[in-house]
Structure formats: C-alpha cells, structure tokens
Coordinates of C-alpha atoms in Angstrom, one line a residue:
X11 CA 114.7 117.0 124.3
X12 CA 112.2 118.5 126.8
X13 CA 108.6 117.5 126.9
X14 CA 105.9 119.5 128.6
X15 CA 104.3 117.4 131.4
X16 CA 100.6 117.0 130.7
X17 CA 97.9 115.8 133.1
X18 CA 97.0 112.2 132.8
X19 CA 93.7 111.0 131.6
X20 CA 92.7 110.0 135.1
X21 CA 93.6 113.4 136.5
X22 CA 91.7 115.3 133.8
X23 CA 88.7 113.0 134.2
X24 CA 88.7 113.4 138.0
X25 CA 88.7 117.2 137.7
X26 CA 85.9 117.2 135.1
X27 CA 83.7 114.8 137.2
X28 CA 84.3 117.0 140.3
X29 CA 83.1 120.0 138.3
X30 CA 80.0 118.0 137.1
X31 CA 79.0 117.3 140.7
X32 CA 79.3 120.9 141.7
X33 CA 76.7 122.1 139.1
X34 CA 73.2 122.5 140.4
X35 CA 71.0 122.1 138.5
X36 CA 72.7 120.0 135.9
X37 CA 72.5 120.9 132.2
X38 CA 73.3 118.5 129.3
X39 CA 76.2 120.7 128.2
X40 CA 78.0 120.1 131.5
X41 CA 78.6 116.6 130.2
X42 CA 80.1 117.6 126.9
X43 CA 83.8 118.2 128.0
X44 CA 83.8 114.8 129.7
X45 CA 82.7 113.0 126.5
X46 CA 85.2 115.1 124.6
X47 CA 88.0 114.0 126.9
X48 CA 87.0 110.3 126.7
X49 CA 87.0 110.5 122.9
X50 CA 90.8 111.3 123.0
X51 CA 91.5 108.0 124.7
X52 CA 91.0 104.5 123.3
X53 CA 89.3 102.0 125.6
X54 CA 87.0 104.5 127.2
X55 CA 83.7 103.1 125.9
X56 CA 82.7 101.5 129.2
X57 CA 83.2 104.8 131.0
X58 CA 81.2 106.7 128.3
X59 CA 78.3 104.3 128.8
X60 CA 78.4 104.9 132.5
X61 CA 78.3 108.6 132.0
X62 CA 75.5 108.2 129.4
X63 CA 73.5 106.3 132.0
X64 CA 74.2 109.0 134.6
X65 CA 72.8 111.5 132.2
X66 CA 69.7 109.5 131.5
X67 CA 68.9 108.6 135.1
X68 CA 68.8 112.4 135.9
X69 CA 66.1 112.9 133.3
X70 CA 68.3 114.8 130.9
X71 CA 68.2 114.5 127.1
X72 CA 71.2 115.4 125.0
X73 CA 70.9 118.5 122.9
X74 CA 72.5 118.8 119.5
X75 CA 75.8 120.0 120.9
X76 CA 76.2 117.2 123.5
X77 CA 74.9 114.6 121.1
X78 CA 77.6 115.5 118.7
X79 CA 80.3 114.9 121.4
X80 CA 78.6 111.6 122.3
X81 CA 78.3 110.5 118.7
X82 CA 82.0 111.3 118.2
X83 CA 82.9 109.0 121.1
X84 CA 80.7 106.1 120.1
X85 CA 81.9 106.4 116.4
X86 CA 85.6 106.5 117.3
X87 CA 85.0 103.4 119.5
X88 CA 83.4 101.5 116.5
X89 CA 80.0 101.5 118.1
X90 CA 78.2 102.9 115.0
X91 CA 74.9 101.4 116.0
X92 CA 74.7 103.5 119.3
X93 CA 76.0 106.5 117.5
X94 CA 73.3 106.3 114.8
X95 CA 70.5 105.6 117.2
X96 CA 71.6 108.6 119.4
X97 CA 71.7 110.9 116.4
X98 CA 68.1 110.0 115.4
X99 CA 66.8 110.9 118.9
X100 CA 67.9 114.5 118.6
X101 CA 64.9 116.7 117.4
X102 CA 67.1 119.3 115.8
X103 CA 70.4 117.8 114.7
X104 CA 73.3 120.0 113.7
X105 CA 76.0 119.9 111.1
X106 CA 78.5 119.2 114.0
X107 CA 76.5 116.1 115.0
X108 CA 76.4 114.7 111.4
X109 CA 80.1 115.5 111.0
X110 CA 80.9 113.3 113.9
X111 CA 78.7 110.5 112.4
X112 CA 80.3 110.9 109.0
X113 CA 83.8 110.7 110.5
X114 CA 83.0 107.5 112.3
X115 CA 81.5 105.9 109.2
X116 CA 84.5 106.9 107.2
X117 CA 86.8 105.1 109.6
X118 CA 84.8 101.9 110.1
X119 CA 82.2 101.6 107.4
X120 CA 82.1 101.4 103.6
X121 CA 82.3 104.6 101.5
X122 CA 78.7 104.0 100.3
X123 CA 77.4 104.0 103.9
X124 CA 79.4 107.2 104.6
X125 CA 77.9 108.9 101.6
X126 CA 74.5 107.8 102.7
X127 CA 75.0 109.7 106.0
X128 CA 76.2 112.7 104.0
X129 CA 72.9 112.6 102.1
X130 CA 70.9 112.3 105.3
X131 CA 72.6 115.5 106.6
X132 CA 71.6 117.3 103.4
X133 CA 68.0 116.0 103.6
X134 CA 67.7 117.7 107.0
X135 CA 68.6 121.0 105.3
X136 CA 72.0 121.2 107.0
X137 CA 74.8 122.7 105.0
X138 CA 78.0 120.6 104.7
X139 CA 81.1 122.5 105.9
X140 CA 84.9 122.3 105.6
X141 CA 84.8 119.1 107.7
X142 CA 82.0 117.3 105.9
X143 CA 83.2 117.7 102.3
X144 CA 86.7 116.1 102.6
X145 CA 85.1 112.9 103.9
X146 CA 82.5 112.8 101.1
X147 CA 85.2 113.6 98.5
X148 CA 87.4 110.8 99.8
X149 CA 84.5 108.4 99.4
X150 CA 84.1 109.5 95.8
X151 CA 87.8 108.9 95.2
X152 CA 87.6 105.4 96.7
X153 CA 84.5 104.5 94.6
X154 CA 85.7 106.3 91.4
X155 CA 82.5 108.3 91.5
X156 CA 83.6 111.2 89.3
X157 CA 80.1 112.7 88.5
X158 CA 79.3 112.8 92.2
X159 CA 82.7 114.3 92.9
X160 CA 82.1 117.0 90.4
X161 CA 78.7 117.7 92.0
X162 CA 80.3 118.1 95.4
X163 CA 82.9 120.4 93.8
X164 CA 80.1 122.6 92.6
X165 CA 78.6 122.6 96.1
X166 CA 82.0 123.6 97.6
X167 CA 82.1 126.6 95.2
X168 CA 78.5 127.5 96.2
X169 CA 79.4 127.5 99.9
X170 CA 82.7 129.3 99.3
X171 CA 84.8 126.5 100.6
X172 CA 87.2 125.8 97.7
X173 CA 90.0 127.8 99.3
X174 CA 89.8 125.8 102.5
X175 CA 93.1 123.8 102.7
X176 CA 91.4 120.5 103.6
X177 CA 88.6 120.8 101.0
X178 CA 91.1 121.9 98.4
X179 CA 93.4 118.9 99.1
X180 CA 90.5 116.5 99.0
X181 CA 89.3 117.9 95.6
X182 CA 92.8 117.4 94.1
X183 CA 92.9 113.8 95.5
X184 CA 89.4 113.1 94.2
X185 CA 90.3 114.3 90.6
X186 CA 93.5 112.4 90.6
X187 CA 91.8 109.2 91.5
X188 CA 88.6 109.7 89.6
X189 CA 90.0 111.1 86.4
X190 CA 90.7 109.2 83.2
X191 CA 93.8 107.6 84.5
X192 CA 92.3 104.9 86.7
X193 CA 93.8 101.5 86.5
X194 CA 96.8 103.0 84.9
X195 CA 95.2 102.9 81.4
X196 CA 97.3 105.8 80.2
X197 CA 97.0 105.2 76.5
X198 CA 93.3 104.7 76.6
X199 CA 93.0 107.9 78.7
X200 CA 95.0 109.8 76.2
X201 CA 92.8 108.6 73.3
X202 CA 89.7 109.6 75.2
X203 CA 91.2 113.0 75.9
X204 CA 92.4 113.6 72.3
X205 CA 89.0 112.6 70.9
X206 CA 87.0 115.0 73.0
X207 CA 85.4 117.7 70.9
X208 CA 85.3 120.0 73.8
X209 CA 87.4 120.0 76.9
X210 CA 86.6 121.8 80.2
X211 CA 88.7 122.6 83.2
X212 CA 87.9 119.3 84.9
X213 CA 89.0 117.3 81.8
X214 CA 92.3 119.2 81.5
X215 CA 93.1 119.0 85.2
X216 CA 92.2 115.3 85.5
X217 CA 94.5 114.5 82.6
X218 CA 97.4 116.5 84.0
X219 CA 96.8 115.1 87.5
X220 CA 96.6 111.6 86.1
X221 CA 100.0 112.0 84.3
X222 CA 101.5 113.3 87.5
X223 CA 100.1 110.5 89.6
X224 CA 101.4 107.9 87.2
X225 CA 104.9 109.3 87.3
X226 CA 104.7 110.7 83.7
X227 CA 106.1 114.1 84.7
X228 CA 107.1 115.2 81.1
X229 CA 103.6 114.5 79.8
X230 CA 102.0 116.4 82.7
X231 CA 104.3 119.4 82.2
X232 CA 103.8 119.4 78.4
X233 CA 100.0 119.2 78.7
X234 CA 100.1 122.1 81.1
X235 CA 102.0 124.2 78.6
X236 CA 99.4 123.2 75.9
X237 CA 96.6 124.2 78.2
X238 CA 98.1 127.7 78.7
X239 CA 98.6 128.0 74.9
X240 CA 95.0 126.9 74.1
X241 CA 93.9 130.4 73.6
X242 CA 90.3 129.5 74.7
X243 CA 88.4 130.2 77.8
X244 CA 89.8 127.1 79.4
X245 CA 92.8 128.2 81.5
X246 CA 94.6 126.6 84.4
X247 CA 93.0 127.2 87.8
X248 CA 94.4 126.6 91.3
X249 CA 93.5 122.9 91.2
X250 CA 95.5 122.6 87.9
X251 CA 98.5 124.3 89.5
X252 CA 98.3 121.9 92.5
X253 CA 98.0 118.9 90.1
X254 CA 101.0 119.9 87.9
X255 CA 103.5 120.8 90.7
X256 CA 104.0 117.2 91.8
X257 CA 105.4 116.6 88.2
X258 CA 108.1 119.1 88.9
X259 CA 108.8 117.5 92.2
X260 CA 109.0 114.0 90.7
X261 CA 111.5 115.0 88.1
X262 CA 113.3 117.6 90.3
X263 CA 112.5 120.2 87.6
X264 CA 113.2 123.3 89.7
X265 CA 113.3 125.8 86.9
X266 CA 110.0 124.6 85.5
X267 CA 108.5 124.7 89.0
X268 CA 109.7 128.2 89.5
X269 CA 108.0 129.2 86.2
X270 CA 104.7 127.6 87.3
X271 CA 105.0 129.5 90.6
X272 CA 105.5 132.8 88.6
X273 CA 102.5 132.0 86.5
X274 CA 100.4 131.3 89.6
X275 CA 101.5 134.6 91.1
X276 CA 100.7 136.5 87.9
X277 CA 97.2 134.9 87.9
X278 CA 96.6 135.6 91.6
X279 CA 96.5 131.9 92.5
X280 CA 99.6 131.8 94.7
X281 CA 97.6 133.1 97.6
X282 CA 95.5 129.9 97.8
X283 CA 96.7 127.9 100.8
X284 CA 96.6 124.5 98.9
X285 CA 98.8 126.0 96.2
X286 CA 101.3 127.2 98.8
X287 CA 101.4 123.8 100.4
X288 CA 102.1 122.2 97.0
X289 CA 104.8 124.8 96.5
X290 CA 106.4 123.9 99.8
X291 CA 106.5 120.3 98.7
X292 CA 107.7 121.1 95.2
X293 CA 110.6 123.3 96.3
X294 CA 111.7 120.8 99.0
X295 CA 111.7 117.9 96.5
X296 CA 113.6 120.0 94.0
X297 CA 116.3 120.8 96.5
X298 CA 115.5 124.4 97.3
X299 CA 114.8 124.3 101.0
X300 CA 115.0 128.1 101.4
X301 CA 112.2 128.7 98.9
X302 CA 110.2 125.9 100.6
X303 CA 110.6 127.6 104.0
X304 CA 109.6 130.9 102.5
X305 CA 106.3 129.5 101.2
X306 CA 105.6 127.9 104.5
X307 CA 106.2 131.1 106.4
X308 CA 103.8 132.9 104.0
X309 CA 101.1 130.4 104.9
X310 CA 101.5 131.1 108.6
X311 CA 101.6 134.8 108.0
X312 CA 98.1 135.0 106.6
X313 CA 95.8 137.1 108.8
X314 CA 92.5 136.2 107.2
X315 CA 92.5 132.5 107.7
X316 CA 93.3 129.8 110.2
X317 CA 96.3 128.4 108.3
X318 CA 98.5 128.6 111.4
X319 CA 96.2 126.0 113.1
X320 CA 96.1 123.7 110.0
X321 CA 98.2 120.6 110.4
X322 CA 98.8 120.1 106.6
X323 CA 101.4 122.9 106.1
X324 CA 103.2 122.0 109.3
X325 CA 103.4 118.4 108.0
X326 CA 104.6 119.5 104.6
X327 CA 107.5 121.5 106.1
X328 CA 108.5 118.9 108.7
X329 CA 108.6 116.4 105.8
X330 CA 110.7 118.8 103.8
X331 CA 113.3 119.1 106.6
X332 CA 113.3 115.3 107.1
X333 CA 113.9 114.6 103.4
X334 CA 117.0 116.8 103.6
X335 CA 118.3 115.0 106.7
X336 CA 117.7 118.0 108.9
X337 CA 116.3 116.1 111.9
X338 CA 117.1 118.8 114.4
X339 CA 115.2 121.4 112.4
X340 CA 112.3 119.0 111.9
X341 CA 112.2 118.5 115.7
X342 CA 112.3 122.2 116.4
X343 CA 109.4 122.8 114.0
X344 CA 107.5 120.0 115.6
X345 CA 107.9 121.7 119.0
X346 CA 106.8 125.0 117.6
X347 CA 103.7 123.3 116.1
X348 CA 102.8 121.8 119.5
X349 CA 103.2 125.2 121.2
X350 CA 100.8 126.7 118.6
X351 CA 98.2 124.2 119.7
X352 CA 98.2 122.0 116.6
X353 CA 98.0 118.3 117.4
X354 CA 100.2 115.9 115.3
X355 CA 98.9 112.9 113.4
X356 CA 100.5 109.7 112.1
X357 CA 101.8 111.6 109.1
X358 CA 103.6 114.0 111.3
X359 CA 105.4 111.3 113.2
X360 CA 106.4 109.4 110.1
X361 CA 108.3 112.5 108.9
X362 CA 109.6 113.4 112.3
X363 CA 111.0 109.9 113.0
X364 CA 112.5 109.7 109.5
X365 CA 114.3 113.0 110.1
X366 CA 115.7 111.7 113.4
X367 CA 116.8 108.6 111.6
X368 CA 118.7 110.4 108.8
X369 CA 120.4 112.7 111.3
X370 CA 121.5 110.1 113.8
X371 CA 119.2 111.5 116.6
X372 CA 118.6 108.1 118.0
X373 CA 117.5 109.0 121.6
X374 CA 115.3 111.9 120.3
X375 CA 113.7 109.6 117.8
X376 CA 113.0 106.9 120.5
X377 CA 111.5 109.6 122.8
X378 CA 109.2 110.8 120.0
X379 CA 108.1 107.3 119.2
X380 CA 107.3 106.6 122.9
X381 CA 105.3 109.9 123.1
X382 CA 103.1 109.0 120.1
X383 CA 100.7 106.9 122.2
X384 CA 101.3 108.2 125.7
X385 CA 101.3 112.0 125.0
X386 CA 99.5 112.5 121.7
X387 CA 97.1 109.4 121.5
X388 CA 98.4 108.4 118.1
X389 CA 98.7 104.7 117.6
X390 CA 102.0 103.6 115.9
X391 CA 101.5 102.0 112.5
X392 CA 103.9 99.8 110.4
X393 CA 105.5 102.9 108.9
X394 CA 106.4 104.2 112.3
X395 CA 108.0 100.9 113.4
X396 CA 109.9 100.9 110.1
X397 CA 111.3 104.3 111.0
X398 CA 112.4 103.1 114.4
X399 CA 114.0 100.0 113.0
X400 CA 115.8 102.3 110.5
X401 CA 116.7 104.7 113.3
X402 CA 118.4 101.9 115.3
X403 CA 119.7 100.2 112.2
X404 CA 121.6 103.2 111.0
X405 CA 123.2 103.5 114.4
X406 CA 124.4 99.9 114.2
X407 CA 122.1 98.8 117.0
X408 CA 120.8 95.8 115.1
X409 CA 120.0 93.7 118.1
X410 CA 117.6 96.4 119.4
X411 CA 116.1 96.8 115.9
X412 CA 115.3 93.1 115.8
X413 CA 113.9 93.3 119.3
X414 CA 111.5 96.0 118.2
X415 CA 110.3 93.7 115.3
X416 CA 109.8 90.8 117.7
X417 CA 107.6 93.0 120.0
X418 CA 105.3 94.1 117.1
X419 CA 102.3 92.2 118.3
X420 CA 99.5 94.5 117.2
X421 CA 100.9 95.8 113.9
X422 CA 101.8 93.4 111.1
X423 CA 105.5 93.3 110.2
X424 CA 105.4 94.4 106.6
X425 CA 107.9 95.0 103.9
X426 CA 108.9 98.5 105.1
X427 CA 110.0 97.1 108.4
X428 CA 112.0 94.2 107.0
X429 CA 113.4 96.5 104.3
X430 CA 114.8 98.9 106.9
X431 CA 116.5 96.0 108.7
X432 CA 118.0 94.6 105.5
X433 CA 119.4 98.0 104.5
X434 CA 121.1 98.3 107.9
X435 CA 122.5 94.8 107.6
X436 CA 124.0 95.9 104.3
X437 CA 125.7 98.9 105.9
X438 CA 127.0 97.0 109.0
X439 CA 127.8 93.7 107.2
X440 CA 125.5 91.5 109.3
X441 CA 124.9 88.3 107.3
X442 CA 122.6 86.5 109.8
X443 CA 120.0 89.2 110.2
X444 CA 120.4 90.2 106.5
X445 CA 119.4 86.7 105.4
X446 CA 116.5 86.6 107.8
X447 CA 115.1 90.0 106.6
X448 CA 115.7 89.1 102.9
X449 CA 113.9 85.8 103.2
X450 CA 110.9 87.5 104.7
X451 CA 110.9 90.1 101.9
X452 CA 111.2 87.5 99.2
X453 CA 107.8 86.2 100.4
X454 CA 106.2 89.5 101.0
X455 CA 107.3 91.3 97.8
X456 CA 108.8 88.6 95.5
X457 CA 109.0 91.0 92.5
X458 CA 111.1 93.7 94.2
X459 CA 114.5 93.4 92.7
X460 CA 116.0 95.8 95.2
X461 CA 115.8 93.2 98.0
X462 CA 117.8 90.7 96.0
X463 CA 120.4 93.3 95.2
X464 CA 120.9 94.2 98.8
X465 CA 121.4 90.6 99.8
X466 CA 123.8 90.3 96.9
X467 CA 125.7 93.2 98.3
X468 CA 126.0 91.5 101.7
X469 CA 127.2 88.3 100.1
X470 CA 129.7 90.1 98.0
X471 CA 131.1 91.8 101.1
X472 CA 131.8 88.4 102.5
X473 CA 133.2 87.1 99.2
X474 CA 130.4 84.6 98.9
X475 CA 130.3 84.8 95.1
X476 CA 128.6 81.5 94.7
X477 CA 125.7 82.8 96.7
X478 CA 125.7 85.9 94.5
X479 CA 125.4 83.7 91.4
X480 CA 122.6 81.7 92.9
X481 CA 120.6 84.9 93.6
X482 CA 121.2 86.1 90.1
X483 CA 120.0 82.8 88.7
X484 CA 116.9 83.1 91.0
X485 CA 116.2 86.5 89.6
X486 CA 116.5 85.2 86.0
X487 CA 114.2 82.2 86.8
X488 CA 111.5 84.4 88.2
X489 CA 111.8 86.9 85.4
X490 CA 112.7 89.7 87.7
X491 CA 114.8 92.5 86.2
X492 CA 117.0 94.7 88.3
X493 CA 115.9 98.3 88.2
X494 CA 118.6 100.2 86.1
X495 CA 120.3 103.1 87.8
X496 CA 119.1 106.4 86.3
X497 CA 120.2 109.9 87.2
X498 CA 119.0 113.2 85.7
X499 CA 119.8 116.9 85.9
X500 CA 118.1 120.0 84.6
X501 CA 120.0 122.4 82.4
X502 CA 118.3 125.5 81.0
X503 CA 114.9 124.1 81.7
X504 CA 115.6 120.8 80.0
X505 CA 115.9 117.4 81.7
X506 CA 118.9 115.3 80.7
X507 CA 118.8 111.7 81.9
X508 CA 121.7 109.1 82.1
X509 CA 121.6 105.4 82.7
X510 CA 124.5 103.4 84.1
X511 CA 127.1 102.9 81.3
X512 CA 125.1 105.3 79.0
X513 CA 126.9 106.3 75.8
X514 CA 123.8 107.6 73.9
X515 CA 124.0 111.2 75.0
X516 CA 125.4 113.6 72.3
X517 CA 128.1 114.8 74.7
X518 CA 129.0 111.2 75.8
X519 CA 132.6 111.5 74.6
X520 CA 133.2 114.8 76.3
X521 CA 131.7 113.3 79.5
X522 CA 134.1 110.3 79.4
X523 CA 137.1 112.5 78.8
X524 CA 136.1 114.7 81.8
X525 CA 135.6 111.7 84.0
X526 CA 139.1 110.4 83.2
X527 CA 140.5 113.8 84.1
X528 CA 138.5 113.9 87.3
X529 CA 139.7 110.5 88.3
X530 CA 143.3 111.6 88.0
X531 CA 142.7 114.8 90.0
X532 CA 140.8 113.0 92.7
X533 CA 143.4 110.3 93.1
X534 CA 146.0 113.0 93.5
X535 CA 143.8 114.4 96.3
X536 CA 143.6 111.1 98.0
X537 CA 140.5 109.4 96.5
X538 CA 140.5 105.6 96.5
X539 CA 137.7 103.9 94.5
X540 CA 135.5 101.8 96.7
X541 CA 135.2 98.6 94.6
X542 CA 132.9 96.9 97.2
X543 CA 130.0 98.3 95.2
X544 CA 130.8 96.2 92.1
X545 CA 128.9 93.0 92.4
X546 CA 131.1 91.0 90.1
X547 CA 134.0 88.7 90.8
X548 CA 136.4 90.5 88.5
X549 CA 139.8 92.2 88.8
X550 CA 140.2 95.5 90.7
X551 CA 141.0 97.4 87.5
X552 CA 137.7 96.1 85.9
X553 CA 135.8 97.1 89.0
X554 CA 137.2 100.6 88.9
X555 CA 136.1 100.9 85.2
X556 CA 132.7 99.8 86.2
X557 CA 132.4 102.4 88.9
X558 CA 133.1 105.2 86.5
X559 CA 130.0 104.4 84.5
X560 CA 127.5 105.0 87.4
X561 CA 124.7 107.2 86.3
X562 CA 125.1 109.9 88.9
X563 CA 128.8 110.4 87.9
X564 CA 127.7 110.8 84.3
X565 CA 125.1 113.4 85.3
X566 CA 127.6 115.3 87.5
X567 CA 130.2 115.4 84.7
X568 CA 127.5 116.6 82.2
X569 CA 126.5 119.3 84.7
X570 CA 130.1 120.5 85.1
X571 CA 130.6 120.6 81.3
X572 CA 127.6 122.8 80.8
X573 CA 127.9 125.1 83.9
X574 CA 128.3 128.7 83.0
X575 CA 131.9 129.8 83.7
X576 CA 132.3 131.9 86.9
X577 CA 128.8 131.2 88.2
X578 CA 127.9 129.8 91.6
X579 CA 125.0 127.8 90.2
X580 CA 124.1 124.7 92.3
X581 CA 124.4 121.4 90.4
X582 CA 121.3 119.4 91.1
X583 CA 121.1 115.6 90.4
X584 CA 118.3 113.2 91.0
X585 CA 118.7 109.4 91.1
X586 CA 116.0 106.7 91.1
X587 CA 118.0 104.4 93.5
X588 CA 120.1 104.9 96.6
X589 CA 123.5 106.5 95.9
X590 CA 126.3 104.1 96.4
X591 CA 129.2 104.8 98.8
X592 CA 131.8 105.3 96.0
X593 CA 129.6 107.9 94.2
X594 CA 129.0 109.6 97.5
X595 CA 132.8 109.9 98.0
X596 CA 133.1 111.0 94.3
X597 CA 130.7 113.9 94.9
X598 CA 132.5 115.1 98.0
X599 CA 135.8 115.2 96.1
X600 CA 134.3 117.1 93.1
X601 CA 132.6 119.6 95.3
X602 CA 136.0 120.4 96.8
X603 CA 138.1 120.4 93.7
X604 CA 135.7 122.5 91.6
X605 CA 134.4 124.6 94.6
X606 CA 131.0 123.5 93.2
X607 CA 127.9 122.9 95.4
X608 CA 126.2 119.7 94.4
X609 CA 122.8 118.5 95.6
X610 CA 121.9 114.9 95.0
X611 CA 118.4 113.5 95.7
X612 CA 118.4 109.7 95.8
X613 CA 115.4 107.5 96.6
X614 CA 115.8 108.1 100.4
X615 CA 116.9 111.7 100.9
X616 CA 118.9 114.7 99.8
X617 CA 122.7 115.0 100.0
X618 CA 124.2 118.5 100.0
X619 CA 127.9 118.4 99.0
X620 CA 130.0 121.5 99.7
X621 CA 133.8 121.9 100.1
X622 CA 134.4 118.2 100.4
X623 CA 131.7 117.4 103.0
X624 CA 128.1 116.2 102.8
X625 CA 125.1 117.3 104.9
X626 CA 124.4 113.7 105.9
X627 CA 127.7 113.5 107.7
X628 CA 128.2 110.1 105.9
X629 CA 125.2 108.9 107.8
X630 CA 122.6 107.7 105.3

C-alpha cells in the first residue's frame, strides 16, 4: 500500500510564517491560513495564542473571515470562552463565523447552548446554511424538540436546502429521534397515530421512521404501502423514502426495496442525493452490491452539485464493500476518495479497518490505523481499536491483539474491544485469553447472552462440560435467555422466517425430506458434519441431528424447494447471529451440488457461496 508523503505540520507552519513575514504591510487575512493549519492539529492552542498576540501587537483587528478561522481553532481546542469573546468583537459577523462557533459548542457544550448560538446568528440577520442546519437539527434530536425541528425543516425549505445531503440526513435523523417512537413506546405511538383525525406528511414519516428505527421492518413497510393507498393529498416524499429503505435493509427485503426504488424513480425522488445514499446502503445490506455501486456512481456523476466532494456517499460505499468482505475494493475506493480531495472521518476508518479485517489484509489494516492520527488527524476511538483487535485476532495473532488492548491508555476498553478478542479466542481455541475477555464482558454487559455462548463454545472445544453446565446455570440464575437463531429469506416479495428446530412452517415436512436427501448427497461428495458446534455432551449421532435443524439450513432448503426451475436466481438468506462453521460448510457444498449461488448475511458480514467456495475464503 502506497501513501503519498505529506509535509509535516512544522514544515507547513514554517512555510506559512515565512510568507507572513514577507508581506508588507500586513493584512488580517494574511493570518487566516496559519490559523486554519493550526486547527487541523491538536495541541496547537499555545501557538495560536502567540499568533493572536502577534496580530494584536501590530495593531490589526480580525475581520469576519479571519475571526471565523480563529473561532474555529479556539472552539476545537475547547476554549469556548475565548471563541465567544472574539466573535462578539467583530462589528459585522458572518455566517461562517457563527458556523465555527456553533460547531465548537456542538462538540463541547450542551445542545441548549448550541441552539442559543444558532438563535444569536439569526438575530443578527444572518441566514443559516447547509453547515448550520445539521448542527441545530442534531440538537433538536438530542433534546426531543420536535416542534423546533419542524420549524427548522420549514426554514430549510425556504432556503432551498432540503436537497443538501447533510441537511437531508440530519432531517431524517431528527424525525427518527423526535417522532412518536421515543423511549420505544411502540404501542402508545401506534395508538396516538391511529387516533389522529388528520395526518400530515410529518406524522406518517415519523411513524414509518420510528418503526424502522425500532427494528419493526414489517410494520414500517406495511405502513408505507398504506400511505401510498391513502388516496389523499398526503403522499410519500423523499424523507419518507429515506425512512422506509432501512426497513428493507434490516429484513434484507430486496424485492420490496427495488419496488420502493421504482416508486421513487416514478415520482422523481430518486435524484435526491440523500435518497441515493439510502439506496446504496439498502442494496448493499440486501446483498446486491452491483446495484449499490450503480447508485453510488450516479451520485458522483451529478454535474449540478458537489456530491463528489461529500464524504457521506463515499462512506456508504466503503461500508458496503467492507460488509461484503471486499477489503481490497474498500481500500481502493478509499484511495480514490483521498485523490478526489475528500478527507476521511472516524466513520470512514471504522468501515475501512473492518473491511481489512474480514479480508485478512492485516498489514494494510495496521498501516491505515497508524495513518489515522499521523496523516489524517483523526483520533482513534474504541470502535477503531476493536477493529484492530479483530484484525489481529482473525489472523491468529492473539498476543499482539492483547498488547494493543494493554496500550489503550486514552480510550476506554469497552465491550466491542473485548468482544473482538473473545471471538478470536473461540476461533483459535485460546482458553486463557478467552476467559480473561469473557470475565470483563460479564461485568461490562452482563445481559448479553452471546458472550456466555462464546465462552461455552471454548469450554466445549476443550471438553470442559462441567464448566459449560456452570455457565448455563449462571445464565438461568440471572434470567438471561440465549438469543434463538433465526434465518429468513424472501420469496416472491414475502419474507419467510425460520427458527432453529422450527417445524411450524406449512412446508416443514418437505423441508425435512429435502434436508435428509441433501445430507446423503453431501456426504457422498465428502461432507463431514462439524459437531464441535453442538454445545451438549451427547452422542455424535445426536449432534448430527441437532446440526440439521439450524435455521439457515431450513431457510436454504425452503429456498431450493421454491426456486423456479431452470432459473439462475440468487438464493439470499439472512441470519440474526453469526453463521456456524458447519452451516458455512453446508452452504458451500449446496452451492456446488445445485450450481446455486447463495448469499448469506449474518450478524457480521456477507458470505457469497458459488461453485463450492465462499467469498470470505473461510476467513470470517
């Protein structure tokens, strides 16, 4: 991996100071690029104050442009007092200046204080722009101020900013958090909605968004269809489209997602950049990476906006590649983004590092992690350390992974970090580190049954059945229930769900007969059931019977039964948990025996099975 060598902070600063000394007479704007440079680096507050003193001693007063750069620096350095005093000394402040002040308050002050600065800007007669509104809308979301959020939405419409990608995303977020779904009171929200004599676009969209945000995909999609059938003046708008698409992504309902895309196109809403970004995410999470890339390319191809320079679509596509385990493609797109001049943020690196981890690109991942702070001035957070621990863990480099954790002095070692280590210990059968990680997780998130299951897996690998029994007893004592495995697939626009051992489906008998037939064909082809994934001290025959009832196998068998003869239709299955090794092997054999492409999305990533191989290269 090649990185472009960039000048160091000291080199850039020296060059700018030299330019400053060469100007006679000096003008306030000569200082602006220096303050802008210092803002990019943490720990530059003392240098900024020296430069500020230099400016003052020469009898110069900051104009609105320079003051904006100075306020940005003081705000990003947590010195809000100096930033506020400085802004008050400017006779004719600008929107740029207030935006810098608003950003600083949003980072280090309360939402109420941030909104107060937003009001001050408006009291000066300054129009908010595409930078101001997202911060104000975020505050409304945090404070659950729906009326104020609606007022801001009206202002966005008046200023013609609703199609801006950042404003649009902030509006969707605000409605999702400020709608009638707060605190998860779904039933109460439904009653309020049903009792309303008149519903407007905000009410419909908030309800749909609330269902989507609460994981109630079927309710969100059903309500969306009701809205279209309403026959009144209330019809879905682009915000509604963006609100309902996550429901398709959650349930992997590709056919329904495509129909919503068609509807958006027919209504002229597919050109909205926020809709296109939502489509990228929806198609990626539904397993259609080609369509996701097509939507992404259409965003960059727009001539009448600055979408190519917006970080959001780049982040969406990098995340899409990462979720499919295409780390090399994610890295290539990252490099393309940098060449375009778009600077990455913490979200970018989370996806990039995850992609490297799921593709076994260990050295590339470590280089990107090191470049976060040194090249791009992005401070690593807990999620980035979790990705690095996962990166090393998946490669079996557990000692190095533990070393990373031990060196996390600034960032708190949270559940995501210990969870990555525990998962790696399960894969590489490391009992010592596994117990250490699990014991920390039992304290940090005592209700998460998945951590107990992973430790049970490790104990079972070592034949420590007494320890397995103790953990099960502990789960029972604490009233913690193991999350049941559930897989689902979409056939003719309808979702069919299966739980482990499920016999409730109308085609259950046909499914069992087909699984028995598949078992014979696979064993003849060399398949050997991996009974390590049965956490019971029972006979091998009983373990094999238990493996046959796993939910993803039921969903695959159902899909094969209902596939149209002679078609090349892709069989798509989604699972709420991580796919086990035996089911992974099962899918590989089936893809070869039936010449059937199978895509399984588990809780971590996508697996594309074709002709007996998986896209993960058995590295997941």
